[in-house]
Amino acid sequence: MTERYWAEGGELRMTLTIEDPMFLREPTSYTTRWLPAREDYQLQAYDCDPEAARASVRFYPSKYK
């Protein structure tokens, strides 16, 4: 996995590239951008529930038998 970050104008950009020949036929990439928050923006609390976060995994088919 390779992450590349750069500033462009007033944005922060990132490209993530994953190479895994065992599971992927070819490398895959994803690019995203972040914009600055407004001056009056207030961060909100966020509670993370690990059990809820992994709940959907039980429906995935098994890769291994």
mmCIF file of N, CA and C in Angstrom:
data_model
loop_
_atom_site.group_PDB
_atom_site.id
_atom_site.type_symbol
_atom_site.label_atom_id
_atom_site.label_comp_id
_atom_site.label_asym_id
_atom_site.label_seq_id
_atom_site.Cartn_x
_atom_site.Cartn_y
_atom_site.Cartn_z
ATOM 1 N N MET A 1 0.850 -1.158 0.000
ATOM 2 C CA MET A 1 0.000 0.000 0.000
ATOM 3 C C MET A 1 0.905 1.232 0.000
ATOM 4 N N THR A 2 0.561 2.176 -0.873
ATOM 5 C CA THR A 2 1.297 3.432 -0.965
ATOM 6 C C THR A 2 0.314 4.586 -0.823
ATOM 7 N N GLU A 3 0.613 5.507 0.084
ATOM 8 C CA GLU A 3 -0.190 6.711 0.253
ATOM 9 C C GLU A 3 0.648 7.900 -0.182
ATOM 10 N N ARG A 4 0.070 8.757 -1.026
ATOM 11 C CA ARG A 4 0.757 9.969 -1.470
ATOM 12 C C ARG A 4 -0.144 11.164 -1.167
ATOM 13 N N TYR A 5 0.404 12.131 -0.429
ATOM 14 C CA TYR A 5 -0.327 13.332 -0.031
ATOM 15 C C TYR A 5 0.306 14.540 -0.694
ATOM 16 N N TRP A 6 -0.532 15.521 -1.062
ATOM 17 C CA TRP A 6 -0.020 16.775 -1.595
ATOM 18 C C TRP A 6 -1.071 17.866 -1.426
ATOM 19 N N ALA A 7 -0.568 19.106 -1.389
ATOM 20 C CA ALA A 7 -1.454 20.272 -1.310
ATOM 21 C C ALA A 7 -1.663 20.783 -2.724
ATOM 22 N N GLU A 8 -2.918 21.112 -3.014
ATOM 23 C CA GLU A 8 -3.253 21.647 -4.329
ATOM 24 C C GLU A 8 -4.266 22.767 -4.127
ATOM 25 N N GLY A 9 -3.843 23.993 -4.386
ATOM 26 C CA GLY A 9 -4.720 25.124 -4.088
ATOM 27 C C GLY A 9 -4.955 25.160 -2.583
ATOM 28 N N GLY A 10 -6.207 25.235 -2.173
ATOM 29 C CA GLY A 10 -6.548 25.233 -0.756
ATOM 30 C C GLY A 10 -6.977 23.861 -0.263
ATOM 31 N N GLU A 11 -6.636 22.805 -0.991
ATOM 32 C CA GLU A 11 -7.070 21.452 -0.642
ATOM 33 C C GLU A 11 -5.881 20.580 -0.257
ATOM 34 N N LEU A 12 -6.172 19.521 0.491
ATOM 35 C CA LEU A 12 -5.220 18.449 0.744
ATOM 36 C C LEU A 12 -5.730 17.247 -0.037
ATOM 37 N N ARG A 13 -4.877 16.649 -0.833
ATOM 38 C CA ARG A 13 -5.272 15.488 -1.642
ATOM 39 C C ARG A 13 -4.439 14.279 -1.255
ATOM 40 N N MET A 14 -5.011 13.090 -1.512
ATOM 41 C CA MET A 14 -4.328 11.841 -1.205
ATOM 42 C C MET A 14 -4.706 10.796 -2.238
ATOM 43 N N THR A 15 -3.711 10.065 -2.712
ATOM 44 C CA THR A 15 -3.946 8.903 -3.565
ATOM 45 C C THR A 15 -3.435 7.684 -2.831
ATOM 46 N N LEU A 16 -4.282 6.687 -2.738
ATOM 47 C CA LEU A 16 -3.956 5.418 -2.094
ATOM 48 C C LEU A 16 -3.882 4.363 -3.185
ATOM 49 N N THR A 17 -2.776 3.638 -3.262
ATOM 50 C CA THR A 17 -2.613 2.575 -4.248
ATOM 51 C C THR A 17 -2.326 1.278 -3.508
ATOM 52 N N ILE A 18 -3.082 0.239 -3.850
ATOM 53 C CA ILE A 18 -2.919 -1.073 -3.224
ATOM 54 C C ILE A 18 -2.462 -2.063 -4.286
ATOM 55 N N GLU A 19 -1.379 -2.756 -3.990
ATOM 56 C CA GLU A 19 -0.871 -3.813 -4.854
ATOM 57 C C GLU A 19 -0.796 -5.090 -4.031
ATOM 58 N N ASP A 20 -1.527 -6.099 -4.439
ATOM 59 C CA ASP A 20 -1.526 -7.390 -3.747
ATOM 60 C C ASP A 20 -1.780 -8.478 -4.782
ATOM 61 N N PRO A 21 -0.723 -8.988 -5.420
ATOM 62 C CA PRO A 21 -0.892 -9.953 -6.499
ATOM 63 C C PRO A 21 -1.590 -11.244 -6.065
ATOM 64 N N MET A 22 -1.599 -11.525 -4.779
ATOM 65 C CA MET A 22 -2.274 -12.741 -4.314
ATOM 66 C C MET A 22 -3.796 -12.595 -4.384
ATOM 67 N N PHE A 23 -4.314 -11.372 -4.180
ATOM 68 C CA PHE A 23 -5.757 -11.161 -4.145
ATOM 69 C C PHE A 23 -6.280 -10.236 -5.239
ATOM 70 N N LEU A 24 -5.414 -9.448 -5.866
ATOM 71 C CA LEU A 24 -5.849 -8.490 -6.882
ATOM 72 C C LEU A 24 -5.197 -8.811 -8.227
ATOM 73 N N ARG A 25 -5.957 -8.713 -9.290
ATOM 74 C CA ARG A 25 -5.409 -8.947 -10.633
ATOM 75 C C ARG A 25 -4.484 -7.818 -11.064
ATOM 76 N N GLU A 26 -4.782 -6.622 -10.603
ATOM 77 C CA GLU A 26 -3.972 -5.454 -10.939
ATOM 78 C C GLU A 26 -4.034 -4.473 -9.779
ATOM 79 N N PRO A 27 -3.077 -3.551 -9.687
ATOM 80 C CA PRO A 27 -3.128 -2.544 -8.612
ATOM 81 C C PRO A 27 -4.406 -1.718 -8.717
ATOM 82 N N THR A 28 -4.877 -1.262 -7.601
ATOM 83 C CA THR A 28 -6.056 -0.397 -7.572
ATOM 84 C C THR A 28 -5.704 0.892 -6.834
ATOM 85 N N SER A 29 -6.270 1.995 -7.300
ATOM 86 C CA SER A 29 -5.983 3.302 -6.698
ATOM 87 C C SER A 29 -7.271 4.046 -6.377
ATOM 88 N N TYR A 30 -7.178 4.906 -5.390
ATOM 89 C CA TYR A 30 -8.294 5.736 -4.951
ATOM 90 C C TYR A 30 -7.733 7.113 -4.619
ATOM 91 N N THR A 31 -8.369 8.150 -5.107
ATOM 92 C CA THR A 31 -7.947 9.518 -4.799
ATOM 93 C C THR A 31 -9.077 10.248 -4.091
ATOM 94 N N THR A 32 -8.715 10.997 -3.051
ATOM 95 C CA THR A 32 -9.705 11.779 -2.317
ATOM 96 C C THR A 32 -9.120 13.147 -2.008
ATOM 97 N N ARG A 33 -9.976 14.051 -1.564
ATOM 98 C CA ARG A 33 -9.517 15.393 -1.214
ATOM 99 C C ARG A 33 -10.225 15.864 0.048
ATOM 100 N N TRP A 34 -9.558 16.721 0.768
ATOM 101 C CA TRP A 34 -10.128 17.341 1.961
ATOM 102 C C TRP A 34 -10.071 18.845 1.788
ATOM 103 N N LEU A 35 -11.146 19.504 2.184
ATOM 104 C CA LEU A 35 -11.228 20.962 2.138
ATOM 105 C C LEU A 35 -11.138 21.499 3.557
ATOM 106 N N PRO A 36 -10.606 22.697 3.736
ATOM 107 C CA PRO A 36 -10.572 23.268 5.083
ATOM 108 C C PRO A 36 -11.982 23.498 5.617
ATOM 109 N N ALA A 37 -12.149 23.331 6.919
ATOM 110 C CA ALA A 37 -13.447 23.583 7.549
ATOM 111 C C ALA A 37 -13.670 25.093 7.679
ATOM 112 N N ARG A 38 -14.932 25.466 7.747
ATOM 113 C CA ARG A 38 -15.256 26.873 7.993
ATOM 114 C C ARG A 38 -14.713 27.286 9.362
ATOM 115 N N GLU A 39 -14.464 28.560 9.521
ATOM 116 C CA GLU A 39 -13.914 29.047 10.793
ATOM 117 C C GLU A 39 -14.849 28.790 11.963
ATOM 118 N N ASP A 40 -16.167 28.790 11.720
ATOM 119 C CA ASP A 40 -17.129 28.608 12.813
ATOM 120 C C ASP A 40 -17.501 27.135 13.026
ATOM 121 N N TYR A 41 -16.830 26.206 12.336
ATOM 122 C CA TYR A 41 -17.156 24.777 12.443
ATOM 123 C C TYR A 41 -16.741 24.224 13.798
ATOM 124 N N GLN A 42 -17.610 23.451 14.406
ATOM 125 C CA GLN A 42 -17.328 22.821 15.689
ATOM 126 C C GLN A 42 -17.298 21.296 15.509
ATOM 127 N N LEU A 43 -16.237 20.651 15.970
ATOM 128 C CA LEU A 43 -16.161 19.199 15.903
ATOM 129 C C LEU A 43 -17.204 18.595 16.838
ATOM 130 N N GLN A 44 -17.789 17.478 16.407
ATOM 131 C CA GLN A 44 -18.774 16.775 17.210
ATOM 132 C C GLN A 44 -18.161 15.482 17.750
ATOM 133 N N ALA A 45 -18.575 15.084 18.935
ATOM 134 C CA ALA A 45 -18.104 13.820 19.511
ATOM 135 C C ALA A 45 -18.624 12.657 18.678
ATOM 136 N N TYR A 46 -17.821 11.615 18.561
ATOM 137 C CA TYR A 46 -18.201 10.429 17.792
ATOM 138 C C TYR A 46 -17.800 9.203 18.589
ATOM 139 N N ASP A 47 -18.784 8.421 18.985
ATOM 140 C CA ASP A 47 -18.514 7.208 19.744
ATOM 141 C C ASP A 47 -18.332 6.046 18.781
ATOM 142 N N CYS A 48 -17.261 5.315 18.941
ATOM 143 C CA CYS A 48 -16.987 4.159 18.093
ATOM 144 C C CYS A 48 -17.385 2.898 18.850
ATOM 145 N N ASP A 49 -18.211 2.075 18.224
ATOM 146 C CA ASP A 49 -18.627 0.808 18.807
ATOM 147 C C ASP A 49 -18.047 -0.318 17.944
ATOM 148 N N PRO A 50 -16.932 -0.940 18.369
ATOM 149 C CA PRO A 50 -16.294 -1.972 17.555
ATOM 150 C C PRO A 50 -17.232 -3.121 17.175
ATOM 151 N N GLU A 51 -18.106 -3.526 18.058
ATOM 152 C CA GLU A 51 -19.041 -4.615 17.742
ATOM 153 C C GLU A 51 -19.992 -4.221 16.620
ATOM 154 N N ALA A 52 -20.507 -3.009 16.669
ATOM 155 C CA ALA A 52 -21.400 -2.538 15.604
ATOM 156 C C ALA A 52 -20.638 -2.386 14.294
ATOM 157 N N ALA A 53 -19.382 -1.955 14.360
ATOM 158 C CA ALA A 53 -18.586 -1.745 13.155
ATOM 159 C C ALA A 53 -18.323 -3.044 12.416
ATOM 160 N N ARG A 54 -18.172 -4.153 13.136
ATOM 161 C CA ARG A 54 -17.888 -5.416 12.463
ATOM 162 C C ARG A 54 -19.121 -6.303 12.298
ATOM 163 N N ALA A 55 -20.295 -5.800 12.598
ATOM 164 C CA ALA A 55 -21.516 -6.607 12.534
ATOM 165 C C ALA A 55 -21.779 -7.175 11.135
ATOM 166 N N SER A 56 -21.539 -6.387 10.088
ATOM 167 C CA SER A 56 -21.842 -6.864 8.731
ATOM 168 C C SER A 56 -20.883 -7.947 8.257
ATOM 169 N N VAL A 57 -19.720 -8.068 8.879
ATOM 170 C CA VAL A 57 -18.723 -9.053 8.454
ATOM 171 C C VAL A 57 -19.267 -10.474 8.575
ATOM 172 N N ARG A 58 -20.142 -10.721 9.493
ATOM 173 C CA ARG A 58 -20.656 -12.086 9.672
ATOM 174 C C ARG A 58 -21.453 -12.568 8.461
ATOM 175 N N PHE A 59 -21.866 -11.647 7.568
ATOM 176 C CA PHE A 59 -22.622 -12.032 6.378
ATOM 177 C C PHE A 59 -21.734 -12.267 5.161
ATOM 178 N N TYR A 60 -20.444 -11.971 5.264
ATOM 179 C CA TYR A 60 -19.528 -12.163 4.140
ATOM 180 C C TYR A 60 -19.253 -13.657 3.962
ATOM 181 N N PRO A 61 -19.166 -14.111 2.714
ATOM 182 C CA PRO A 61 -18.802 -15.512 2.506
ATOM 183 C C PRO A 61 -17.342 -15.727 2.906
ATOM 184 N N SER A 62 -17.042 -16.899 3.424
ATOM 185 C CA SER A 62 -15.688 -17.213 3.843
ATOM 186 C C SER A 62 -14.785 -17.391 2.622
ATOM 187 N N LYS A 63 -13.575 -16.843 2.690
ATOM 188 C CA LYS A 63 -12.601 -17.027 1.615
ATOM 189 C C LYS A 63 -11.895 -18.372 1.756
ATOM 190 N N TYR A 64 -11.886 -18.882 2.968
ATOM 191 C CA TYR A 64 -11.139 -20.096 3.257
ATOM 192 C C TYR A 64 -12.078 -21.183 3.739
ATOM 193 N N LYS A 65 -11.767 -22.405 3.373
ATOM 194 C CA LYS A 65 -12.610 -23.539 3.817
ATOM 195 C C LYS A 65 -11.819 -24.499 4.640
#
